[in-house]
Amino acid sequence: KMLDTCGDAENKLAMELSQHEVQIEREVIDPLCLLTETEIPNIQKQRKQLAKLVLDWDSARGRYNQAHKTSGTNFQVHPSKIESLKEEMDEAGNKVEQCKDQLAADMYSFVSKEGEYARCFVTLLEAQADYHRKALAVIEKVLPEIQAHQDKWTEKPAFGTPLEEHLKRSGREIAVPIEACVMMLLETGMREEGLFRIAAGASKLKKLKAALDCSTSQLDEFYSDPHAVAGALKSYLRELPEPLMTYSLYEEWTQAANIQDQDKKLQELWRICNRLPEHYRVNFRYLIKFLAKLAQNSDVNKMTPSNIAIVLGPNLLWAKNEGSLAEMAAATSVHVVAVIEPIIQHADWFFPGDEDFNVSGAFVAVPAVNSNHLSHTGNDFECGTLERKRPLSMTVMEGDLLKKE
């Protein structure tokens, strides 16, 4: 459609240009060609003719004068010959005068038409201005149409695009890569050992990222490779221009990680979660609810909240001005794990209510996962407003996990 619309506009511009060129040829080039190919050559021809006649006149006058001088000393020169030379001289003089008059008449005629020829250049500029106005009108008419079509195009790359821009453009609540990867992992990856920890094949990962960048309709082949799906989700989070947990709250997250009292830490983390910008908070909630669901299968997949926080945390929060990779890892990983782990452990306390992972309705319903797993979700807590009932102590939870392991 874009090619068709733009091609039609270019065709109209070409038509305007062709009409402009025809007008220029008729009103400017043809009159100037008449001037340069007829009138000026005629004047030049007259001038050359005059020069020749002047030479002929000079020659005839010279012969006459010579004969006249000779007749005074040489009586053999016949008077009739002198008369003949005089007539020849006079005739040459008359021709010079006639040619002069004709040249002057042509020059006066040329000067009288100067304004007419000068008008050609005014016509040229007026025609150019008219052409540009019409061409601009064609462009201004079609440009909003193709721009609107471009703006409605949702299948633009999601990786590396700011979250708000991607959501606004696609009209979604949850980013395409996050929802697609979560839905695929819910289908086939919840019991996969080492999910998010084991690296996927580079070519498969690249292919999946490219598929997610343009559409979510051709993903069937990736259901069988949950590690590639998990890798694509990590890549999307890491490639966001601003981390999902935002730069603006980075200092607050790291300060909360240093709180020793576990109950105070949870209350502070809950407060910061609610300060996230709306788009970020909704997507963060979606992801955390999924990670909590993944952790429920930790007896099979070995991905406890701690392990998940270690491998996924650095993709959710990092400093805006990073140093070397080693410095970043040393400074960030401990704080991030200390933040992400309790949020995953107490996901239903931080984000009460069930989560419908198939937000867009673009995916088939996920069958219920039947497994005997350690539960540490919302059944243990009650949810209120700011005066929230405290969750089970983190130390109790950690003890339970250790026993389970």
mmCIF file of C-alpha atoms in Angstrom:
data_model
loop_
_atom_site.group_PDB
_atom_site.id
_atom_site.type_symbol
_atom_site.label_atom_id
_atom_site.label_comp_id
_atom_site.label_asym_id
_atom_site.label_seq_id
_atom_site.Cartn_x
_atom_site.Cartn_y
_atom_site.Cartn_z
ATOM 1 C CA LYS A 1 0.000 0.000 0.000
ATOM 2 C CA MET A 2 2.816 2.396 0.818
ATOM 3 C CA LEU A 3 4.495 1.610 -2.501
ATOM 4 C CA ASP A 4 1.213 2.130 -4.365
ATOM 5 C CA THR A 5 0.398 5.432 -2.627
ATOM 6 C CA CYS A 6 3.897 6.829 -3.008
ATOM 7 C CA GLY A 7 4.088 5.640 -6.633
ATOM 8 C CA ASP A 8 0.813 7.435 -7.414
ATOM 9 C CA ALA A 9 2.196 10.638 -5.868
ATOM 10 C CA GLU A 10 5.405 10.338 -7.880
ATOM 11 C CA ASN A 11 3.324 9.835 -11.044
ATOM 12 C CA LYS A 12 1.388 13.043 -10.331
ATOM 13 C CA LEU A 13 4.652 14.897 -9.735
ATOM 14 C CA ALA A 14 5.962 13.569 -13.054
ATOM 15 C CA MET A 15 2.794 14.791 -14.816
ATOM 16 C CA GLU A 16 3.200 18.252 -13.292
ATOM 17 C CA LEU A 17 6.833 18.276 -14.391
ATOM 18 C CA SER A 18 5.972 17.238 -17.953
ATOM 19 C CA GLN A 19 3.270 19.937 -18.221
ATOM 20 C CA HIS A 20 5.742 22.464 -16.817
ATOM 21 C CA GLU A 21 8.358 21.477 -19.402
ATOM 22 C CA VAL A 22 5.813 21.746 -22.256
ATOM 23 C CA GLN A 23 4.826 25.218 -21.064
ATOM 24 C CA ILE A 24 8.464 26.312 -20.798
ATOM 25 C CA GLU A 25 9.173 25.027 -24.295
ATOM 26 C CA ARG A 26 6.159 26.851 -25.754
ATOM 27 C CA GLU A 27 6.376 30.172 -23.882
ATOM 28 C CA VAL A 28 10.103 30.535 -23.216
ATOM 29 C CA ILE A 29 12.294 28.303 -25.337
ATOM 30 C CA ASP A 30 10.511 28.771 -28.682
ATOM 31 C CA PRO A 31 10.610 32.631 -28.564
ATOM 32 C CA LEU A 32 14.247 32.578 -27.440
ATOM 33 C CA CYS A 33 15.079 30.099 -30.219
ATOM 34 C CA LEU A 34 13.507 32.516 -32.709
ATOM 35 C CA LEU A 35 15.737 35.235 -31.299
ATOM 36 C CA THR A 36 18.953 33.190 -31.328
ATOM 37 C CA GLU A 37 18.351 31.266 -34.551
ATOM 38 C CA THR A 38 16.708 33.951 -36.754
ATOM 39 C CA GLU A 39 16.872 37.547 -35.596
ATOM 40 C CA ILE A 40 20.389 37.674 -34.183
ATOM 41 C CA PRO A 41 21.881 35.685 -37.145
ATOM 42 C CA ASN A 42 20.114 38.119 -39.539
ATOM 43 C CA ILE A 43 21.678 41.089 -37.782
ATOM 44 C CA GLN A 44 25.087 39.421 -37.802
ATOM 45 C CA LYS A 45 24.665 38.648 -41.504
ATOM 46 C CA GLN A 46 23.782 42.300 -42.203
ATOM 47 C CA ARG A 47 26.865 43.473 -40.312
ATOM 48 C CA LYS A 48 29.114 41.147 -42.300
ATOM 49 C CA GLN A 49 27.472 42.331 -45.519
ATOM 50 C CA LEU A 50 28.002 45.963 -44.511
ATOM 51 C CA ALA A 51 31.666 45.299 -43.760
ATOM 52 C CA LYS A 52 32.086 43.718 -47.227
ATOM 53 C CA LEU A 53 30.293 46.600 -48.946
ATOM 54 C CA VAL A 54 32.443 49.123 -47.097
ATOM 55 C CA LEU A 55 35.551 47.338 -48.368
ATOM 56 C CA ASP A 56 34.169 47.313 -51.883
ATOM 57 C CA TRP A 57 33.374 51.044 -51.606
ATOM 58 C CA ASP A 58 36.872 51.807 -50.301
ATOM 59 C CA SER A 59 38.375 49.814 -53.146
ATOM 60 C CA ALA A 60 36.269 51.613 -55.777
ATOM 61 C CA ARG A 61 37.095 54.990 -54.248
ATOM 62 C CA GLY A 62 40.789 54.135 -54.249
ATOM 63 C CA ARG A 63 40.719 53.203 -57.912
ATOM 64 C CA TYR A 64 38.863 56.376 -58.786
ATOM 65 C CA ASN A 65 41.272 58.608 -56.844
ATOM 66 C CA GLN A 66 44.251 56.875 -58.425
ATOM 67 C CA ALA A 67 42.828 57.361 -61.920
ATOM 68 C CA HIS A 68 42.005 61.003 -61.184
ATOM 69 C CA LYS A 69 45.576 61.725 -60.082
ATOM 70 C CA THR A 70 47.056 59.971 -63.049
ATOM 71 C CA SER A 71 44.880 61.922 -65.497
ATOM 72 C CA GLY A 72 46.607 65.163 -64.475
ATOM 73 C CA THR A 73 50.043 63.930 -65.665
ATOM 74 C CA ASN A 74 49.099 61.207 -68.115
ATOM 75 C CA PHE A 75 46.922 62.497 -70.974
ATOM 76 C CA GLN A 76 46.449 58.981 -72.290
ATOM 77 C CA VAL A 77 43.846 58.186 -69.522
ATOM 78 C CA HIS A 78 40.456 58.482 -71.218
ATOM 79 C CA PRO A 79 37.872 60.693 -69.442
ATOM 80 C CA SER A 80 35.205 58.032 -69.941
ATOM 81 C CA LYS A 81 37.198 55.603 -67.811
ATOM 82 C CA ILE A 82 37.362 58.120 -64.978
ATOM 83 C CA GLU A 83 33.641 58.617 -65.277
ATOM 84 C CA SER A 84 33.077 54.886 -65.151
ATOM 85 C CA LEU A 85 35.195 54.550 -61.996
ATOM 86 C CA LYS A 86 33.250 57.436 -60.431
ATOM 87 C CA GLU A 87 29.949 55.716 -61.174
ATOM 88 C CA GLU A 88 31.299 52.489 -59.709
ATOM 89 C CA MET A 89 32.375 54.359 -56.568
ATOM 90 C CA ASP A 90 29.022 56.080 -56.240
ATOM 91 C CA GLU A 91 27.154 52.806 -56.692
ATOM 92 C CA ALA A 92 29.285 51.140 -54.004
ATOM 93 C CA GLY A 93 28.577 54.100 -51.719
ATOM 94 C CA ASN A 94 24.846 53.749 -52.334
ATOM 95 C CA LYS A 95 24.974 50.059 -51.492
ATOM 96 C CA VAL A 96 26.776 50.870 -48.248
ATOM 97 C CA GLU A 97 24.102 53.411 -47.349
ATOM 98 C CA GLN A 98 21.289 50.971 -48.164
ATOM 99 C CA CYS A 99 22.902 48.234 -46.108
ATOM 100 C CA LYS A 100 23.452 50.684 -43.236
ATOM 101 C CA ASP A 101 19.779 51.656 -43.333
ATOM 102 C CA GLN A 102 18.695 48.006 -43.371
ATOM 103 C CA LEU A 103 21.006 47.154 -40.450
ATOM 104 C CA ALA A 104 19.776 50.146 -38.480
ATOM 105 C CA ALA A 105 16.162 49.153 -39.151
ATOM 106 C CA ASP A 106 16.861 45.582 -37.961
ATOM 107 C CA MET A 107 18.664 46.876 -34.862
ATOM 108 C CA TYR A 108 15.807 49.241 -34.006
ATOM 109 C CA SER A 109 13.377 46.365 -34.488
ATOM 110 C CA PHE A 110 15.478 44.180 -32.205
ATOM 111 C CA VAL A 111 15.628 46.868 -29.509
ATOM 112 C CA SER A 112 11.874 47.369 -29.728
ATOM 113 C CA LYS A 113 11.353 43.680 -28.945
ATOM 114 C CA GLU A 114 13.754 43.666 -25.989
ATOM 115 C CA GLY A 115 10.905 43.927 -23.485
ATOM 116 C CA GLU A 116 9.086 41.097 -25.205
ATOM 117 C CA TYR A 117 12.106 38.825 -24.973
ATOM 118 C CA ALA A 118 12.825 39.905 -21.398
ATOM 119 C CA ARG A 119 9.270 38.845 -20.605
ATOM 120 C CA CYS A 120 10.311 35.280 -21.431
ATOM 121 C CA PHE A 121 12.492 35.200 -18.343
ATOM 122 C CA VAL A 122 9.660 36.498 -16.176
ATOM 123 C CA THR A 123 7.466 33.764 -17.674
ATOM 124 C CA LEU A 124 10.183 31.209 -16.896
ATOM 125 C CA LEU A 125 10.293 32.118 -13.208
ATOM 126 C CA GLU A 126 6.501 32.352 -12.957
ATOM 127 C CA ALA A 127 6.141 28.906 -14.551
ATOM 128 C CA GLN A 128 8.744 27.461 -12.187
ATOM 129 C CA ALA A 129 6.963 28.978 -9.194
ATOM 130 C CA ASP A 130 3.643 27.577 -10.430
ATOM 131 C CA TYR A 131 5.191 24.137 -10.956
ATOM 132 C CA HIS A 132 6.684 24.092 -7.481
ATOM 133 C CA ARG A 133 3.365 25.177 -5.949
ATOM 134 C CA LYS A 134 1.500 22.402 -7.728
ATOM 135 C CA ALA A 135 4.184 19.839 -6.867
ATOM 136 C CA LEU A 136 4.092 20.940 -3.232
ATOM 137 C CA ALA A 137 0.293 20.638 -3.227
ATOM 138 C CA VAL A 138 0.594 17.038 -4.469
ATOM 139 C CA ILE A 139 3.136 16.206 -1.750
ATOM 140 C CA GLU A 140 1.212 17.959 1.031
ATOM 141 C CA LYS A 141 -1.925 16.070 0.066
ATOM 142 C CA VAL A 142 -0.325 12.618 0.056
ATOM 143 C CA LEU A 143 2.160 13.061 2.908
ATOM 144 C CA PRO A 144 -0.402 13.006 5.770
ATOM 145 C CA GLU A 145 -1.964 9.900 4.209
ATOM 146 C CA ILE A 146 1.267 7.927 4.026
ATOM 147 C CA GLN A 147 2.390 9.261 7.425
ATOM 148 C CA ALA A 148 -0.894 8.083 8.987
ATOM 149 C CA HIS A 149 -0.440 4.715 7.311
ATOM 150 C CA GLN A 150 3.106 4.547 8.672
ATOM 151 C CA ASP A 151 1.995 5.508 12.178
ATOM 152 C CA LYS A 152 -0.673 2.775 12.148
ATOM 153 C CA TRP A 153 1.948 0.173 11.241
ATOM 154 C CA THR A 154 2.399 -1.896 14.381
ATOM 155 C CA GLU A 155 4.915 -4.446 13.165
ATOM 156 C CA LYS A 156 7.927 -2.292 13.867
ATOM 157 C CA PRO A 157 10.928 -3.662 15.763
ATOM 158 C CA ALA A 158 10.216 -4.039 19.457
ATOM 159 C CA PHE A 159 13.762 -4.850 20.567
ATOM 160 C CA GLY A 160 15.668 -1.723 21.534
ATOM 161 C CA THR A 161 12.537 0.452 21.304
ATOM 162 C CA PRO A 162 11.426 2.463 24.383
ATOM 163 C CA LEU A 163 8.640 0.602 26.203
ATOM 164 C CA GLU A 164 6.130 3.480 26.063
ATOM 165 C CA GLU A 165 6.684 3.972 22.323
ATOM 166 C CA HIS A 166 6.242 0.259 21.574
ATOM 167 C CA LEU A 167 3.057 -0.004 23.672
ATOM 168 C CA LYS A 168 1.548 3.165 22.192
ATOM 169 C CA ARG A 169 2.324 2.116 18.640
ATOM 170 C CA SER A 170 1.009 -1.414 19.039
ATOM 171 C CA GLY A 171 -1.957 -0.405 21.229
ATOM 172 C CA ARG A 172 -0.970 -3.021 23.783
ATOM 173 C CA GLU A 173 -0.763 -3.227 27.547
ATOM 174 C CA ILE A 174 2.028 -5.802 27.681
ATOM 175 C CA ALA A 175 5.017 -5.646 25.317
ATOM 176 C CA VAL A 176 4.858 -8.203 22.487
ATOM 177 C CA PRO A 177 8.141 -9.996 23.322
ATOM 178 C CA ILE A 178 7.210 -10.276 27.011
ATOM 179 C CA GLU A 179 3.742 -11.702 26.410
ATOM 180 C CA ALA A 180 4.824 -13.984 23.549
ATOM 181 C CA CYS A 181 7.765 -15.426 25.476
ATOM 182 C CA VAL A 182 5.732 -15.877 28.670
ATOM 183 C CA MET A 183 2.910 -17.640 26.815
ATOM 184 C CA MET A 184 5.344 -19.995 25.093
ATOM 185 C CA LEU A 185 7.175 -20.744 28.342
ATOM 186 C CA LEU A 186 3.896 -21.385 30.171
ATOM 187 C CA GLU A 187 3.115 -23.925 27.469
ATOM 188 C CA THR A 188 6.386 -25.839 27.324
ATOM 189 C CA GLY A 189 9.035 -24.393 29.624
ATOM 190 C CA MET A 190 7.773 -24.409 33.207
ATOM 191 C CA ARG A 191 9.395 -27.731 34.041
ATOM 192 C CA GLU A 192 12.550 -27.125 32.004
ATOM 193 C CA GLU A 193 15.623 -27.372 34.210
ATOM 194 C CA GLY A 194 17.877 -24.291 34.224
ATOM 195 C CA LEU A 195 15.479 -22.010 32.375
ATOM 196 C CA PHE A 196 17.037 -18.527 31.911
ATOM 197 C CA ARG A 197 20.349 -19.993 33.055
ATOM 198 C CA ILE A 198 21.235 -22.296 30.154
ATOM 199 C CA ALA A 199 22.209 -20.381 27.017
ATOM 200 C CA ALA A 200 20.298 -20.997 23.801
ATOM 201 C CA GLY A 201 21.729 -21.582 20.342
ATOM 202 C CA ALA A 202 22.786 -18.255 18.843
ATOM 203 C CA SER A 203 21.147 -18.817 15.448
ATOM 204 C CA LYS A 204 17.856 -19.954 16.995
ATOM 205 C CA LEU A 205 17.840 -16.990 19.366
ATOM 206 C CA LYS A 206 18.548 -14.554 16.536
ATOM 207 C CA LYS A 207 15.735 -16.055 14.459
ATOM 208 C CA LEU A 208 13.237 -15.839 17.333
ATOM 209 C CA LYS A 209 14.147 -12.207 18.064
ATOM 210 C CA ALA A 210 13.660 -11.356 14.396
ATOM 211 C CA ALA A 211 10.293 -13.139 14.379
ATOM 212 C CA LEU A 212 9.161 -11.238 17.471
ATOM 213 C CA ASP A 213 10.287 -7.967 15.913
ATOM 214 C CA CYS A 214 7.879 -8.346 12.992
ATOM 215 C CA SER A 215 5.029 -10.591 14.153
ATOM 216 C CA THR A 216 3.873 -13.119 16.728
ATOM 217 C CA SER A 217 2.023 -15.295 14.266
ATOM 218 C CA GLN A 218 4.865 -17.582 13.181
ATOM 219 C CA LEU A 219 6.209 -18.842 16.484
ATOM 220 C CA ASP A 220 5.082 -22.472 16.511
ATOM 221 C CA GLU A 221 8.576 -23.833 15.852
ATOM 222 C CA PHE A 222 9.967 -22.148 18.966
ATOM 223 C CA TYR A 223 7.657 -23.870 21.456
ATOM 224 C CA SER A 224 10.046 -26.818 21.397
ATOM 225 C CA ASP A 225 13.046 -24.688 22.460
ATOM 226 C CA PRO A 226 12.196 -22.990 25.765
ATOM 227 C CA HIS A 227 15.816 -21.951 26.322
ATOM 228 C CA ALA A 228 15.724 -19.866 23.109
ATOM 229 C CA VAL A 229 12.450 -18.310 24.281
ATOM 230 C CA ALA A 230 13.927 -17.494 27.697
ATOM 231 C CA GLY A 231 17.007 -16.047 25.994
ATOM 232 C CA ALA A 232 14.838 -13.828 23.792
ATOM 233 C CA LEU A 233 12.978 -12.521 26.850
ATOM 234 C CA LYS A 234 16.264 -11.727 28.605
ATOM 235 C CA SER A 235 17.548 -9.983 25.468
ATOM 236 C CA TYR A 236 14.417 -7.862 25.162
ATOM 237 C CA LEU A 237 14.634 -6.731 28.783
ATOM 238 C CA ARG A 238 18.343 -5.987 28.495
ATOM 239 C CA GLU A 239 17.982 -4.067 25.212
ATOM 240 C CA LEU A 240 15.322 -1.694 26.561
ATOM 241 C CA PRO A 241 16.728 1.870 26.468
ATOM 242 C CA GLU A 242 15.532 2.199 30.071
ATOM 243 C CA PRO A 243 15.352 -0.851 32.357
ATOM 244 C CA LEU A 244 11.936 -2.151 33.365
ATOM 245 C CA MET A 245 12.593 -1.032 36.946
ATOM 246 C CA THR A 246 13.625 2.446 35.607
ATOM 247 C CA TYR A 247 16.671 4.634 36.095
ATOM 248 C CA SER A 248 14.740 7.166 38.187
ATOM 249 C CA LEU A 249 14.131 4.635 40.973
ATOM 250 C CA TYR A 250 17.579 3.015 40.807
ATOM 251 C CA GLU A 251 18.865 4.680 43.983
ATOM 252 C CA GLU A 252 15.688 3.777 45.887
ATOM 253 C CA TRP A 253 15.896 0.127 44.811
ATOM 254 C CA THR A 254 19.542 -0.139 45.890
ATOM 255 C CA GLN A 255 18.861 1.582 49.221
ATOM 256 C CA ALA A 256 15.950 -0.774 49.876
ATOM 257 C CA ALA A 257 18.241 -3.740 49.158
ATOM 258 C CA ASN A 258 20.482 -2.677 52.054
ATOM 259 C CA ILE A 259 17.679 -2.657 54.650
ATOM 260 C CA GLN A 260 18.435 -5.405 57.153
ATOM 261 C CA ASP A 261 14.988 -5.719 58.725
ATOM 262 C CA GLN A 262 13.155 -8.007 56.324
ATOM 263 C CA ASP A 263 9.659 -6.696 57.075
ATOM 264 C CA LYS A 264 10.763 -3.071 56.614
ATOM 265 C CA LYS A 265 12.520 -4.064 53.395
ATOM 266 C CA LEU A 266 9.335 -5.630 52.025
ATOM 267 C CA GLN A 267 7.274 -2.570 52.907
ATOM 268 C CA GLU A 268 9.834 -0.294 51.216
ATOM 269 C CA LEU A 269 9.997 -2.492 48.103
ATOM 270 C CA TRP A 270 6.197 -2.485 47.922
ATOM 271 C CA ARG A 271 6.205 1.315 48.124
ATOM 272 C CA ILE A 272 8.773 1.599 45.317
ATOM 273 C CA CYS A 273 6.832 -0.868 43.141
ATOM 274 C CA ASN A 274 3.831 1.407 43.344
ATOM 275 C CA ARG A 275 5.952 4.378 42.286
ATOM 276 C CA LEU A 276 6.854 2.784 38.968
ATOM 277 C CA PRO A 277 5.351 4.594 35.941
ATOM 278 C CA GLU A 278 2.116 2.900 34.874
ATOM 279 C CA HIS A 279 3.429 1.145 31.738
ATOM 280 C CA TYR A 280 6.485 -0.112 33.564
ATOM 281 C CA ARG A 281 4.510 -1.218 36.622
ATOM 282 C CA VAL A 282 1.991 -3.207 34.545
ATOM 283 C CA ASN A 283 4.704 -5.024 32.612
ATOM 284 C CA PHE A 284 6.787 -5.532 35.751
ATOM 285 C CA ARG A 285 3.764 -7.047 37.533
ATOM 286 C CA TYR A 286 3.087 -9.339 34.552
ATOM 287 C CA LEU A 287 6.686 -10.562 34.520
ATOM 288 C CA ILE A 288 6.931 -11.028 38.292
ATOM 289 C CA LYS A 289 3.679 -13.037 38.386
ATOM 290 C CA PHE A 290 5.112 -15.297 35.701
ATOM 291 C CA LEU A 291 8.447 -15.689 37.505
ATOM 292 C CA ALA A 292 6.589 -16.576 40.718
ATOM 293 C CA LYS A 293 4.680 -19.224 38.771
ATOM 294 C CA LEU A 294 7.989 -20.504 37.391
ATOM 295 C CA ALA A 295 9.466 -20.656 40.909
ATOM 296 C CA GLN A 296 6.549 -22.834 42.034
ATOM 297 C CA ASN A 297 8.110 -25.587 39.918
ATOM 298 C CA SER A 298 11.578 -25.122 41.397
ATOM 299 C CA ASP A 299 11.651 -28.723 42.626
ATOM 300 C CA VAL A 300 11.723 -29.709 38.925
ATOM 301 C CA ASN A 301 13.280 -26.796 37.058
ATOM 302 C CA LYS A 302 15.746 -25.873 39.840
ATOM 303 C CA MET A 303 14.882 -22.213 39.375
ATOM 304 C CA THR A 304 14.218 -20.912 42.883
ATOM 305 C CA PRO A 305 13.431 -17.216 43.422
ATOM 306 C CA SER A 306 17.100 -16.742 44.291
ATOM 307 C CA ASN A 307 18.325 -18.425 41.108
ATOM 308 C CA ILE A 308 15.835 -16.489 38.980
ATOM 309 C CA ALA A 309 16.926 -13.218 40.590
ATOM 310 C CA ILE A 310 20.590 -14.021 39.915
ATOM 311 C CA VAL A 311 20.168 -14.762 36.191
ATOM 312 C CA LEU A 312 17.350 -12.346 35.346
ATOM 313 C CA GLY A 313 17.838 -9.491 37.822
ATOM 314 C CA PRO A 314 20.659 -7.704 35.932
ATOM 315 C CA ASN A 315 18.314 -7.499 32.931
ATOM 316 C CA LEU A 316 15.673 -5.693 34.986
ATOM 317 C CA LEU A 317 17.775 -3.039 36.732
ATOM 318 C CA TRP A 318 21.142 -1.443 36.005
ATOM 319 C CA ALA A 319 22.832 1.879 36.596
ATOM 320 C CA LYS A 320 22.467 4.575 33.953
ATOM 321 C CA ASN A 321 26.191 5.315 33.866
ATOM 322 C CA GLU A 322 27.815 1.928 33.841
ATOM 323 C CA GLY A 323 31.515 1.340 34.334
ATOM 324 C CA SER A 324 33.259 -1.761 33.135
ATOM 325 C CA LEU A 325 31.338 -5.015 32.877
ATOM 326 C CA ALA A 326 33.116 -6.407 35.935
ATOM 327 C CA GLU A 327 32.367 -3.296 38.011
ATOM 328 C CA MET A 328 28.745 -3.384 36.945
ATOM 329 C CA ALA A 329 28.389 -7.048 37.828
ATOM 330 C CA ALA A 330 29.997 -6.554 41.236
ATOM 331 C CA ALA A 331 28.011 -3.435 42.112
ATOM 332 C CA THR A 332 24.638 -4.425 40.723
ATOM 333 C CA SER A 333 24.152 -8.155 41.077
ATOM 334 C CA VAL A 334 24.029 -8.247 44.886
ATOM 335 C CA HIS A 335 21.570 -5.345 45.097
ATOM 336 C CA VAL A 336 19.408 -6.634 42.289
ATOM 337 C CA VAL A 337 19.164 -10.142 43.748
ATOM 338 C CA ALA A 338 18.293 -8.662 47.137
ATOM 339 C CA VAL A 339 15.455 -6.746 45.465
ATOM 340 C CA ILE A 340 14.114 -9.234 42.923
ATOM 341 C CA GLU A 341 14.197 -12.370 45.099
ATOM 342 C CA PRO A 342 11.752 -11.160 47.798
ATOM 343 C CA ILE A 343 9.441 -9.658 45.152
ATOM 344 C CA ILE A 344 9.236 -13.040 43.387
ATOM 345 C CA GLN A 345 8.807 -14.864 46.718
ATOM 346 C CA HIS A 346 5.914 -12.626 47.712
ATOM 347 C CA ALA A 347 4.532 -11.869 44.248
ATOM 348 C CA ASP A 348 0.882 -12.114 45.302
ATOM 349 C CA TRP A 349 1.477 -9.775 48.196
ATOM 350 C CA PHE A 350 3.184 -7.187 46.006
ATOM 351 C CA PHE A 351 0.694 -7.658 43.171
ATOM 352 C CA PRO A 352 -2.558 -9.149 44.498
ATOM 353 C CA GLY A 353 -5.028 -10.917 42.258
ATOM 354 C CA ASP A 354 -4.759 -13.486 39.500
ATOM 355 C CA GLU A 355 -2.925 -12.640 36.299
ATOM 356 C CA ASP A 356 -4.399 -13.410 32.889
ATOM 357 C CA PHE A 357 -1.205 -14.001 30.969
ATOM 358 C CA ASN A 358 -3.011 -14.147 27.600
ATOM 359 C CA VAL A 359 -3.681 -10.408 27.757
ATOM 360 C CA SER A 360 -4.031 -9.803 24.033
ATOM 361 C CA GLY A 361 -6.015 -12.984 23.394
ATOM 362 C CA ALA A 362 -3.619 -13.770 20.566
ATOM 363 C CA PHE A 363 -2.475 -17.052 22.069
ATOM 364 C CA VAL A 364 -4.246 -20.340 22.689
ATOM 365 C CA ALA A 365 -5.356 -20.991 26.233
ATOM 366 C CA VAL A 366 -2.603 -22.478 28.365
ATOM 367 C CA PRO A 367 -3.544 -25.818 29.969
ATOM 368 C CA ALA A 368 -3.386 -25.959 33.735
ATOM 369 C CA VAL A 369 -0.068 -27.130 35.089
ATOM 370 C CA ASN A 370 -0.559 -30.032 37.469
ATOM 371 C CA SER A 371 2.415 -30.323 39.768
ATOM 372 C CA ASN A 372 3.107 -30.763 43.434
ATOM 373 C CA HIS A 373 5.185 -27.752 44.256
ATOM 374 C CA LEU A 374 6.070 -25.525 47.130
ATOM 375 C CA SER A 375 3.502 -22.743 47.404
ATOM 376 C CA HIS A 376 4.323 -19.354 48.759
ATOM 377 C CA THR A 377 1.698 -17.237 47.024
ATOM 378 C CA GLY A 378 -1.266 -15.114 47.939
ATOM 379 C CA ASN A 379 -3.088 -17.720 50.035
ATOM 380 C CA ASP A 380 -0.686 -16.907 52.838
ATOM 381 C CA PHE A 381 -1.456 -13.191 52.828
ATOM 382 C CA GLU A 382 -4.302 -10.746 52.956
ATOM 383 C CA CYS A 383 -4.256 -7.671 50.760
ATOM 384 C CA GLY A 384 -5.372 -4.205 51.791
ATOM 385 C CA THR A 385 -4.441 -0.621 51.082
ATOM 386 C CA LEU A 386 -1.330 1.008 52.464
ATOM 387 C CA GLU A 387 -1.880 -0.745 55.787
ATOM 388 C CA ARG A 388 -1.013 -4.122 54.365
ATOM 389 C CA LYS A 389 -0.695 -7.311 56.364
ATOM 390 C CA ARG A 390 2.949 -8.290 56.414
ATOM 391 C CA PRO A 391 3.943 -11.401 54.451
ATOM 392 C CA LEU A 392 5.656 -14.333 56.043
ATOM 393 C CA SER A 393 9.134 -13.478 57.122
ATOM 394 C CA MET A 394 11.748 -13.979 54.442
ATOM 395 C CA THR A 395 13.815 -16.030 56.882
ATOM 396 C CA VAL A 396 10.910 -18.463 57.306
ATOM 397 C CA MET A 397 10.520 -18.693 53.540
ATOM 398 C CA GLU A 398 14.228 -19.294 53.042
ATOM 399 C CA GLY A 399 14.175 -22.005 55.706
ATOM 400 C CA ASP A 400 11.283 -23.742 53.982
ATOM 401 C CA LEU A 401 13.086 -23.596 50.656
ATOM 402 C CA LEU A 402 16.237 -25.047 52.159
ATOM 403 C CA LYS A 403 14.256 -27.911 53.687
ATOM 404 C CA LYS A 404 12.555 -28.534 50.360
ATOM 405 C CA GLU A 405 15.848 -28.598 48.540
#
